[in-house]
Tab-separated table of C-alpha atoms in Angstrom:
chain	number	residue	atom	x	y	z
A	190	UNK	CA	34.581	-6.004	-15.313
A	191	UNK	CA	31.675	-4.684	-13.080
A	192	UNK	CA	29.210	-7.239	-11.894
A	193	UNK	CA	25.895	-7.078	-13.282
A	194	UNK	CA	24.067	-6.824	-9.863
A	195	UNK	CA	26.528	-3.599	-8.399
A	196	UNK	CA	25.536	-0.331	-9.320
A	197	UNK	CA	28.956	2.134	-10.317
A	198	UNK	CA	28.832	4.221	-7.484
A	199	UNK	CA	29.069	1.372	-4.697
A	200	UNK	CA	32.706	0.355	-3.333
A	201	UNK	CA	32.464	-3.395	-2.258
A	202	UNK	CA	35.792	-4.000	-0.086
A	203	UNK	CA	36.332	-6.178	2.490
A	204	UNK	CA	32.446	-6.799	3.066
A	205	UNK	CA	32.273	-7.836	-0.851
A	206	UNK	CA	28.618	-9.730	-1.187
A	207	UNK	CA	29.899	-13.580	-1.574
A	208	UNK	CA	28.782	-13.653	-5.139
A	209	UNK	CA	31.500	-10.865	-5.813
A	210	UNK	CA	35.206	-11.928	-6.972
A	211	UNK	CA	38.268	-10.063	-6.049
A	212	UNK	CA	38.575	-9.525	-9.970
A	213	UNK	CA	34.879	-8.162	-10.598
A	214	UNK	CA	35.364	-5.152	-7.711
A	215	UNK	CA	36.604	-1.486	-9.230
A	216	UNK	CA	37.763	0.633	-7.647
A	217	UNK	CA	36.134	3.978	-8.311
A	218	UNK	CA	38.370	7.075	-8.227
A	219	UNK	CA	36.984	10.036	-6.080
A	220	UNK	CA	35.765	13.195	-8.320
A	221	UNK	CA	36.791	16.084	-6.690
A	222	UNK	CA	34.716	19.596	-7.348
A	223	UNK	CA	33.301	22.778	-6.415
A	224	UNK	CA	29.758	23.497	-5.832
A	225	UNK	CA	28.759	27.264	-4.912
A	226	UNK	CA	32.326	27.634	-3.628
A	227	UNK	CA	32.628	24.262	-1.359
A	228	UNK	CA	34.994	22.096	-2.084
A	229	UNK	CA	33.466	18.378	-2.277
A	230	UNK	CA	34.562	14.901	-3.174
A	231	UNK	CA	32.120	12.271	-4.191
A	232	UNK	CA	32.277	9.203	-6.275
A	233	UNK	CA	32.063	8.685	-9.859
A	234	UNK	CA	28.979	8.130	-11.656
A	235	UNK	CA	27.188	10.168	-9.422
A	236	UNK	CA	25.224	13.135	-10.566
A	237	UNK	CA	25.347	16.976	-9.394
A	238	UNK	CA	22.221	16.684	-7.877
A	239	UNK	CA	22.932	13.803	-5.719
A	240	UNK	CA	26.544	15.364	-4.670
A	241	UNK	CA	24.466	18.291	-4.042
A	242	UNK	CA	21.829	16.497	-1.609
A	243	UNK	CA	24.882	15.233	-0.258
A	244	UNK	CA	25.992	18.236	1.301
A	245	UNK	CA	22.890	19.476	2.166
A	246	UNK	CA	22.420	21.492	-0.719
A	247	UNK	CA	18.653	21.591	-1.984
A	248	UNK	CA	18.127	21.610	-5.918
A	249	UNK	CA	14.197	22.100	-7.035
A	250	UNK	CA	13.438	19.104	-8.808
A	251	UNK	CA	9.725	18.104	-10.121
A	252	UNK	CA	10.280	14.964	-12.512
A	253	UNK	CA	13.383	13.521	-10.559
A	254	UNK	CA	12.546	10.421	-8.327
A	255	UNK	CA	15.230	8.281	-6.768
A	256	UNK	CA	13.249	5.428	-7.073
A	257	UNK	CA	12.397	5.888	-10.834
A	258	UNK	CA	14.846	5.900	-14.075
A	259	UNK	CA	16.309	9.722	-15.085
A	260	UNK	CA	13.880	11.706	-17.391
A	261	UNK	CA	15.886	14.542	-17.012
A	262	UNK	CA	12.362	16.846	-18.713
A	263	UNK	CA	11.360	19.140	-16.074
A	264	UNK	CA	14.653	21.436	-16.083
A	265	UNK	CA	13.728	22.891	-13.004
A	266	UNK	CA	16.760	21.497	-11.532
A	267	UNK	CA	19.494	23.140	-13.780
A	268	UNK	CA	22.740	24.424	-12.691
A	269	UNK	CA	25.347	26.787	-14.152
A	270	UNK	CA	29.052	25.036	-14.678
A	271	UNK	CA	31.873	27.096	-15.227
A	272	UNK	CA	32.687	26.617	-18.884
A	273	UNK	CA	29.925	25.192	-20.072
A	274	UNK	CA	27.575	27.397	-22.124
A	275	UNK	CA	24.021	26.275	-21.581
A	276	UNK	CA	22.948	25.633	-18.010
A	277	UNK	CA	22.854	21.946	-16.716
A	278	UNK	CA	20.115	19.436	-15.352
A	279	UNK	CA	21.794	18.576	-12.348
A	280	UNK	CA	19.693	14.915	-12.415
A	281	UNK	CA	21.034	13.722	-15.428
A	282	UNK	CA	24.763	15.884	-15.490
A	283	UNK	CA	27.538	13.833	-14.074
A	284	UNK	CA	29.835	15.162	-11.739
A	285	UNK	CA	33.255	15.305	-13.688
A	286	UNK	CA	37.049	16.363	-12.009
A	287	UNK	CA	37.653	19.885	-11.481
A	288	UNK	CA	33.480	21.231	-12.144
A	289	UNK	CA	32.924	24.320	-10.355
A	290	UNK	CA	29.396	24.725	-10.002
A	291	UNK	CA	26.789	27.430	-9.247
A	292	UNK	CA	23.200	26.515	-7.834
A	293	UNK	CA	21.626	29.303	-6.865
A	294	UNK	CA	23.263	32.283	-8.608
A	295	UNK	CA	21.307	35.206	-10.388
A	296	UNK	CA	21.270	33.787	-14.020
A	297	UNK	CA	20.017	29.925	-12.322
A	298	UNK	CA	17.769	32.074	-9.965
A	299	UNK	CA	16.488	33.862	-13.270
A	300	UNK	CA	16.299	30.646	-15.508
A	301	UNK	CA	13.989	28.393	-13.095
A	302	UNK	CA	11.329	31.187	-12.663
A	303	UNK	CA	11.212	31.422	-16.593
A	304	UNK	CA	10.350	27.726	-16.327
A	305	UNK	CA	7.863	28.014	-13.662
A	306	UNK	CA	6.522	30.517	-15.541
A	307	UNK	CA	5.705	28.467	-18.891
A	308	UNK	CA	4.690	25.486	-16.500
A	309	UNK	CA	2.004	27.924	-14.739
A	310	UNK	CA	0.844	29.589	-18.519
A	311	UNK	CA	-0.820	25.859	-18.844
A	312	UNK	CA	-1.851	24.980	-15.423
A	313	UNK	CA	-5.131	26.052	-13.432
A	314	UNK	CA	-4.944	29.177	-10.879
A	315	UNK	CA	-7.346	26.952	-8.893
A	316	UNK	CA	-5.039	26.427	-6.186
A	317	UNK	CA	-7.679	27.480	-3.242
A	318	UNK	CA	-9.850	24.518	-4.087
A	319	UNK	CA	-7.223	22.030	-5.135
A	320	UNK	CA	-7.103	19.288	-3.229
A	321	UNK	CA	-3.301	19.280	-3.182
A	322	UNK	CA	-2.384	22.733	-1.797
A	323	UNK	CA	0.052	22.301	0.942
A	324	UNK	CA	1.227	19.937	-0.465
A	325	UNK	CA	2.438	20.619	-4.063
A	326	UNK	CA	5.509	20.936	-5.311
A	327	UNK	CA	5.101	23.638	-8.098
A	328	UNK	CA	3.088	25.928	-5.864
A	329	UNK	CA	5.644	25.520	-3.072
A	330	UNK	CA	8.741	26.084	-5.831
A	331	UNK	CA	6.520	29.115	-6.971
A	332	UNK	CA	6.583	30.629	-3.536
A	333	UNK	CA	10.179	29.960	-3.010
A	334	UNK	CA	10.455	31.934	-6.403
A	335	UNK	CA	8.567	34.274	-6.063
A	336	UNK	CA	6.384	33.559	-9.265
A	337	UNK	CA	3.047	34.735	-9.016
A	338	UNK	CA	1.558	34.390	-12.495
A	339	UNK	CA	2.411	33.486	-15.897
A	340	UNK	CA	3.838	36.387	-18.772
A	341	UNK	CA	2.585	33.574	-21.607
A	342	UNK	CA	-0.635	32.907	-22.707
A	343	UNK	CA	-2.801	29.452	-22.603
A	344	UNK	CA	-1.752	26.930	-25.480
A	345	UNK	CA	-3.219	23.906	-23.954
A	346	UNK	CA	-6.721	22.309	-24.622
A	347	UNK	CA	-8.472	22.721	-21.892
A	348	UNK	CA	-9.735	18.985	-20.934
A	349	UNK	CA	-12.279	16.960	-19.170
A	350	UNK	CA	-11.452	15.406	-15.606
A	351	UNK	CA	-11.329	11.741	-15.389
A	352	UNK	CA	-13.366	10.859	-12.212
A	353	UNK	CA	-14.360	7.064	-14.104
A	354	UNK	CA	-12.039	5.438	-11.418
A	355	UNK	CA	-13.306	4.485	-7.975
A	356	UNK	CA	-10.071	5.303	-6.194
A	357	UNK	CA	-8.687	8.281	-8.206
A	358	UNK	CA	-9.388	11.288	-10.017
A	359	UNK	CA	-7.328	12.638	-12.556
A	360	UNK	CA	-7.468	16.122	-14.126
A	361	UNK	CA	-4.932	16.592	-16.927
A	362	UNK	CA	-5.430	20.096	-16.735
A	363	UNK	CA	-2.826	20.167	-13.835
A	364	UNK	CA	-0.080	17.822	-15.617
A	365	UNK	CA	2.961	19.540	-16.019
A	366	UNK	CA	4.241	16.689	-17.936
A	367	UNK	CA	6.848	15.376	-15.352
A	368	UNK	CA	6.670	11.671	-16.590
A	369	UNK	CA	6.855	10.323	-13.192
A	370	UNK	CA	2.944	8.791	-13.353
A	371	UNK	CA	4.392	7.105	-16.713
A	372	UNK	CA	7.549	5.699	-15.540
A	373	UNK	CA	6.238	4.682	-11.532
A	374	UNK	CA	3.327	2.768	-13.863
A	375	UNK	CA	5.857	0.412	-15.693
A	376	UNK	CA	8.967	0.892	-13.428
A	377	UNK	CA	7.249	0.472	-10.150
A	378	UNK	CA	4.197	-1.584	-11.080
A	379	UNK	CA	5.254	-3.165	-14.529
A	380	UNK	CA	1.963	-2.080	-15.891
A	381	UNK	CA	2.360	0.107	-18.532
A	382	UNK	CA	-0.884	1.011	-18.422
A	383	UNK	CA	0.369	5.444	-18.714
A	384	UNK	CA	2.171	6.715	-21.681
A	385	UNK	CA	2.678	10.261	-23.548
A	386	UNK	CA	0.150	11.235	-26.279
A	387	UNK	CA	-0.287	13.732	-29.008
A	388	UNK	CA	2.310	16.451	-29.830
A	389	UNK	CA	3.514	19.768	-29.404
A	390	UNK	CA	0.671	21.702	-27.117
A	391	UNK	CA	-2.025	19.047	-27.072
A	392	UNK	CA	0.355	16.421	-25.671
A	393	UNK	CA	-0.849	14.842	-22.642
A	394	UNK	CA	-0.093	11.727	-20.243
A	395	UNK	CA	-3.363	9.215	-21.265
A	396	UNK	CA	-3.707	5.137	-21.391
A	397	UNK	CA	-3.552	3.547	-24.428
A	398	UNK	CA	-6.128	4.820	-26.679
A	399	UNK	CA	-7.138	7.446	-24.657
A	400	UNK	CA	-9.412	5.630	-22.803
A	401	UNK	CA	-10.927	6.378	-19.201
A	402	UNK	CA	-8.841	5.178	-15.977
A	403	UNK	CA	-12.320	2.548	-15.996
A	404	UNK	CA	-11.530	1.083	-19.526
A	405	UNK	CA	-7.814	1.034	-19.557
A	406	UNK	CA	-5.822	-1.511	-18.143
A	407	UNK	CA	-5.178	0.335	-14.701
A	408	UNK	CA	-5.023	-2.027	-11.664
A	409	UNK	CA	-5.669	0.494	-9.539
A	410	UNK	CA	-2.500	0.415	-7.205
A	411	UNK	CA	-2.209	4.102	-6.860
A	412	UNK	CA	1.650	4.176	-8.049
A	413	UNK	CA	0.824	7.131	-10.385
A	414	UNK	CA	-0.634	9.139	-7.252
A	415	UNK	CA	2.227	8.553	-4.826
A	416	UNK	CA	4.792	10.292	-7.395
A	417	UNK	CA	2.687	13.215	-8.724
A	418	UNK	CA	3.825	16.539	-7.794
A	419	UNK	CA	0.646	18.158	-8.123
A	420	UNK	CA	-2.852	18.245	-8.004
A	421	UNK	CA	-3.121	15.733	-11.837
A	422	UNK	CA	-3.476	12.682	-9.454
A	423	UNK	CA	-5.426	12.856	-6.407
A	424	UNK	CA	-6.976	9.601	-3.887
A	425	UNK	CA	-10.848	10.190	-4.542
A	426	UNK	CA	-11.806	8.922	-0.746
A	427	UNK	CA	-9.522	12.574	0.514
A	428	UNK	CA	-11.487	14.857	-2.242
A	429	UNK	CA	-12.921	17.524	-0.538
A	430	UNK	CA	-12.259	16.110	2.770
A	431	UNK	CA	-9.778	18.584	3.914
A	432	UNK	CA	-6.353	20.249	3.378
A	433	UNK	CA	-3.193	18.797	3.586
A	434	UNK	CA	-1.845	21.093	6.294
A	435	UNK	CA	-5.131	19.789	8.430
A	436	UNK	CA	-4.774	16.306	8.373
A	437	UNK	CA	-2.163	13.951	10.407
A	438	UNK	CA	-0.219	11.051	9.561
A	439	UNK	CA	0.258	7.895	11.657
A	440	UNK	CA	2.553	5.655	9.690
A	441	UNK	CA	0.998	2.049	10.042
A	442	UNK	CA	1.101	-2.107	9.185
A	443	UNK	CA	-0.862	-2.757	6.773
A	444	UNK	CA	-3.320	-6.000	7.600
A	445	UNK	CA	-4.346	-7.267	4.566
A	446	UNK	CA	-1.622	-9.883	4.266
A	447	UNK	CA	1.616	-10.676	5.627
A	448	UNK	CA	4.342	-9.182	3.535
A	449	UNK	CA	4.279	-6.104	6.009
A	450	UNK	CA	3.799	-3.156	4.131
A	451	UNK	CA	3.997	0.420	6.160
A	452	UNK	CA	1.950	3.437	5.145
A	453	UNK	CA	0.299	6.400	6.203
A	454	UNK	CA	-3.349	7.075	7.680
A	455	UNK	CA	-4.286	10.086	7.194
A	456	UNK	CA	-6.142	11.320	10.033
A	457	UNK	CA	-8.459	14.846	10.394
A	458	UNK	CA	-10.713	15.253	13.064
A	459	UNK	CA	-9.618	11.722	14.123
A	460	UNK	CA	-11.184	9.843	11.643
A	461	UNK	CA	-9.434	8.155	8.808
A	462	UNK	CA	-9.908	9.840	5.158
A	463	UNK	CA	-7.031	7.967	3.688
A	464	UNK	CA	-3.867	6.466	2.951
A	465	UNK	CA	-0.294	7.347	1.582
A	466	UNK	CA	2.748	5.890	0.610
A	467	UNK	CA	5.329	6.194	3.170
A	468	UNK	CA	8.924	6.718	1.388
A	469	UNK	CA	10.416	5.440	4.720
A	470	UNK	CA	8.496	2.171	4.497
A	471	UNK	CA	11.208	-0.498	5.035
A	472	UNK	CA	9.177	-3.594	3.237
A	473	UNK	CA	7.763	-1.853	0.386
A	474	UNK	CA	8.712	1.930	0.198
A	475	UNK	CA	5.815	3.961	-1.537
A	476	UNK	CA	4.859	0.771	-3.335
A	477	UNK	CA	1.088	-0.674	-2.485
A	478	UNK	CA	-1.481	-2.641	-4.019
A	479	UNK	CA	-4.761	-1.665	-4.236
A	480	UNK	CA	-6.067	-3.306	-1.144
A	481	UNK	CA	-3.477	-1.456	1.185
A	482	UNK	CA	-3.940	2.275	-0.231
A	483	UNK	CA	-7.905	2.271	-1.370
A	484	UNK	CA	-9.552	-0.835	1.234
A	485	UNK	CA	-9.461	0.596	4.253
A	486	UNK	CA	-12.951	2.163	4.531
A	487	UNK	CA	-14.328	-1.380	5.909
A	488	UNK	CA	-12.882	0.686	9.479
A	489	UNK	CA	-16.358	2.236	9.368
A	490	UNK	CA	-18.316	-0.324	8.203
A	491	UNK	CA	-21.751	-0.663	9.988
A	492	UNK	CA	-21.546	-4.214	9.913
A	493	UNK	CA	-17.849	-4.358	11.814
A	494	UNK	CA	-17.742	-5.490	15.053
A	495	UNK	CA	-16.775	-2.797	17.738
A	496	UNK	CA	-17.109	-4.598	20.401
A	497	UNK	CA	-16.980	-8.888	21.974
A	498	UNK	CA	-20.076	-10.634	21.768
A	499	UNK	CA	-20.837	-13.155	24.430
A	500	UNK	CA	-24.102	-15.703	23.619
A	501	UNK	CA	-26.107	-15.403	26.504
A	502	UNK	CA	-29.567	-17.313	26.559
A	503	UNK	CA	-29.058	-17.978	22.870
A	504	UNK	CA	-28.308	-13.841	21.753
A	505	UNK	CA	-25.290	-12.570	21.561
A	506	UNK	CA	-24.983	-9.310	23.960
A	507	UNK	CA	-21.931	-6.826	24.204
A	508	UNK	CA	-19.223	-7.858	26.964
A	509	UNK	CA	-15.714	-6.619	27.990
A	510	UNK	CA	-12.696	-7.806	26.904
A	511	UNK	CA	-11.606	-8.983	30.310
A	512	UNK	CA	-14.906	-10.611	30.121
A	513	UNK	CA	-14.993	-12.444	26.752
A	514	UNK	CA	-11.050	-13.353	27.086
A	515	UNK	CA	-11.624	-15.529	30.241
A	516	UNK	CA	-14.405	-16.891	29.076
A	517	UNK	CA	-13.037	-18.281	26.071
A	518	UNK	CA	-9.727	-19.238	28.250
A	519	UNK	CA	-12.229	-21.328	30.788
A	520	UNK	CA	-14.035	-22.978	27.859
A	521	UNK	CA	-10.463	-23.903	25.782
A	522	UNK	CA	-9.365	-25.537	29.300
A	523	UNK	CA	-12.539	-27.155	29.682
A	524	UNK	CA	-12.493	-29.096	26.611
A	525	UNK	CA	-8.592	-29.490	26.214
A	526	UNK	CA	-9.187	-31.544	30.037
A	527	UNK	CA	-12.273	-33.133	28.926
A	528	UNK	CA	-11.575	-34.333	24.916
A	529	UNK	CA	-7.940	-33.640	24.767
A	530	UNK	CA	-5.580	-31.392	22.731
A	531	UNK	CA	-6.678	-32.604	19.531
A	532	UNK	CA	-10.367	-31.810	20.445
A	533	UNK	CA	-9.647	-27.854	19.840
A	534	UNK	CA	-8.739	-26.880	16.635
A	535	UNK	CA	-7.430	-22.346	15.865
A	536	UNK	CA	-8.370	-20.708	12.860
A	537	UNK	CA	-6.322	-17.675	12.499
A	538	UNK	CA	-6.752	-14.300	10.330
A	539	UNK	CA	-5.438	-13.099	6.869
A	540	UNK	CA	-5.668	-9.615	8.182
A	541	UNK	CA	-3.228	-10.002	11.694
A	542	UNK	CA	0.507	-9.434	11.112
A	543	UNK	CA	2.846	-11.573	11.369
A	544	UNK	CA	3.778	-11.583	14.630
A	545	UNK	CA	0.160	-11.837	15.794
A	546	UNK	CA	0.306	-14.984	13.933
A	547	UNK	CA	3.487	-16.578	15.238
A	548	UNK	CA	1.928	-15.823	18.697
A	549	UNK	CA	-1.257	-17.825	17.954
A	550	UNK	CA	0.451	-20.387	16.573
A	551	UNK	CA	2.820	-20.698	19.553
A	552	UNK	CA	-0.231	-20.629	21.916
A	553	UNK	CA	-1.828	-23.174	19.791
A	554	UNK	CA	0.765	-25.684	20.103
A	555	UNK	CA	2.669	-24.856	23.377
A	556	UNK	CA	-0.358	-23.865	25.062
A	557	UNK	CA	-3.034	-26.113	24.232
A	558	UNK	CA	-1.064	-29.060	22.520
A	559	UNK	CA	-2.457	-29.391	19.171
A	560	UNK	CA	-1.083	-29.011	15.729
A	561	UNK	CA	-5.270	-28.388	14.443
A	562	UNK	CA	-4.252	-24.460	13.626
A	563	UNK	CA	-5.292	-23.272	9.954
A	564	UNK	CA	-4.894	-19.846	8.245
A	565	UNK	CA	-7.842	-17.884	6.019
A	566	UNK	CA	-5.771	-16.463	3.619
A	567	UNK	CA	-5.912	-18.036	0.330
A	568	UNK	CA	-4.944	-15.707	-2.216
């Protein structure tokens, strides 16, 4: 029997996890098939798209996220298999013995530009003001396809944009309905707080009731905006701040505390109009809490210190950091010589990393000899 904590498609052999018995590991026979006329083996359990990504094989996709549970809704991702009559969502379509599979042949080819075309009937042409061009992933599959416009006619409401929330703005006129908002909200941030609403053409992603972003029970984390594909979910501090194409990212520590999150700055004109979740991110993926992706504007704060002030004649007046760094040296090893050790006493920052903090409290207690070193962070 498979162990609870192993997912199908892992092998555990010789460097079993300790927890694992002998008797718990299976061993999974290789599936051997055929995708647009390679011959590949992969393991079982794993899908068509992901034996496709595999081989360096790229399959659309606009509600998959291999970080969230299969929806399996957008069906931009299907795939013809040999013997099968309907075409296949490769996301949620197991790779079986013996498949022999066609990705990008006419009637696929023909298929996902029908689909981009229904998605498009219901979605703005605003795409030269959208906040999010360069960096959507319908316009950019439209391009690919070569889908300029819609053949069907409007059937959605047309409704009102949700700009209630400090940190995001939400237009449902640009939800294609993906899910992935709805499932990063309880998957990712065990919230909840999105779910589908209505029917038919008036059904729309929405918070319980209906209510604003404000009302609901939204804790403002900004899971929903890392995994939308379009311009539905947008960080309100980038609005009209530039194109995607214009900015830069540095990928950076977050401060705030010391679990070590990474994440983009976005950067244009080298000043910082944002953050975004970094899928690379070692500590916490594209996962932050509201103080990492929406607190960083205290960087331009008028009150924050952009300089070291040195009290001089009873004011405090701007000085170098050569300056203020051997002053405060000279005055530590003035009062360590004249009170002792125990005399000084370190308070250190919520908002260094960790390693700035180990090295304070090394100098703290190798350096200066007393144990009197205290931490701000109380949360």
């Amino acid at each position: 029997m498979l162990h609870a904590g192993v997912r199908p498609n892992l092998i555990y052999q010789n460097n079993r996890p300790p927890h694992i018995q002998a008797k718990d590991v299976v061993k999974i026979v290789p599936v051997k098939l055929i995708i647009d006329g390679i011959e590949v083996e992969t393991q079982a359990g794993t899908t068509i798209m992901e034996t496709a990504d595999q081989m360096g094989i790229e399959i659309p996709r606009l509600c998959y996220d291999p970080e969230l549970s299969i929806y399996g809704g957008c069906r931009i991702c299907v795939v013809e298999v040999e013997g099968m009559r309907n075409l296949q969502a490769s996301c949620c379509t197991q790779a079986q013995p013996g498949m022999v599979i066609h990705t990008k042949n006419d009637r696929v080819i023909e298929a996902r530009r029908e689909i981009l075309s229904l998605m498009l009937a219901d979605h703005p042409q605003n795409c030269m003001t959208c906040d999010k061009m360069g960096d959507c992933d319908l316009a950019r599959y439209c391009y690919e396809y070569g889908v300029e416009k819609s053949r069907f006619e409007r059937s959605k409401p047309v409704y009102l944009i949700d700009d209630s929330n400090p940190f995001i703005i939400r237009d449902p006129n640009k939800c294609i309905l993906c899910g992935k908002c709805v499932r990063a909200c309880t998957e990712v941030s065990g919230i909840g707080n999105l779910s589908f609403a209505f029917r038919s053409n008036r059904t729309k992603v929405a918070t319980a009731g209906d209510l604003p972003y404000i009302d609901s029970d939204c804790t403002f984390c900004g899971a929903c905006v890392a995994v939308c594909p379009t311009g539905a979910l947008v960080e309100r501090s980038m609005h009209g701040k530039g194109r995607r194409w214009e900015t830069e990212k540095i990928k950076t520590t977050c401060s705030f505390c010391g679990t070590g999150c990474n994440f983009d700055l976005v950067v244009k004109d080298e000043k910082v109009i944002g953050v975004q979740s970094n899928p690379s991110s070692e500590v916490n993926g594209r996962s932050l809490c509201v103080k990492g992706r929406f607190g960083w504007d205290y960087i331009y704060n008028e009150k924050r210190l952009t300089t070291p002030l040195i009290k001089k004649n009873g004011q405090f007046e701007p000085a170098s950091w050569e300056e203020a760094l051997a002053l405060t040296a000279t005055r530590l090893l003035e009062t360590k010589a004249q009170h002792g050790p125990d005399a000084l006493a370190v308070l250190s920052s919520a908002r260094c990393t960790n390693e700035d903090n180990y090295l304070l409290q090394k100098l703290t207690r190798a350096a200066l000899g007393t144990n009197n070193i205290d931490h701000c962070a109380r949360t």
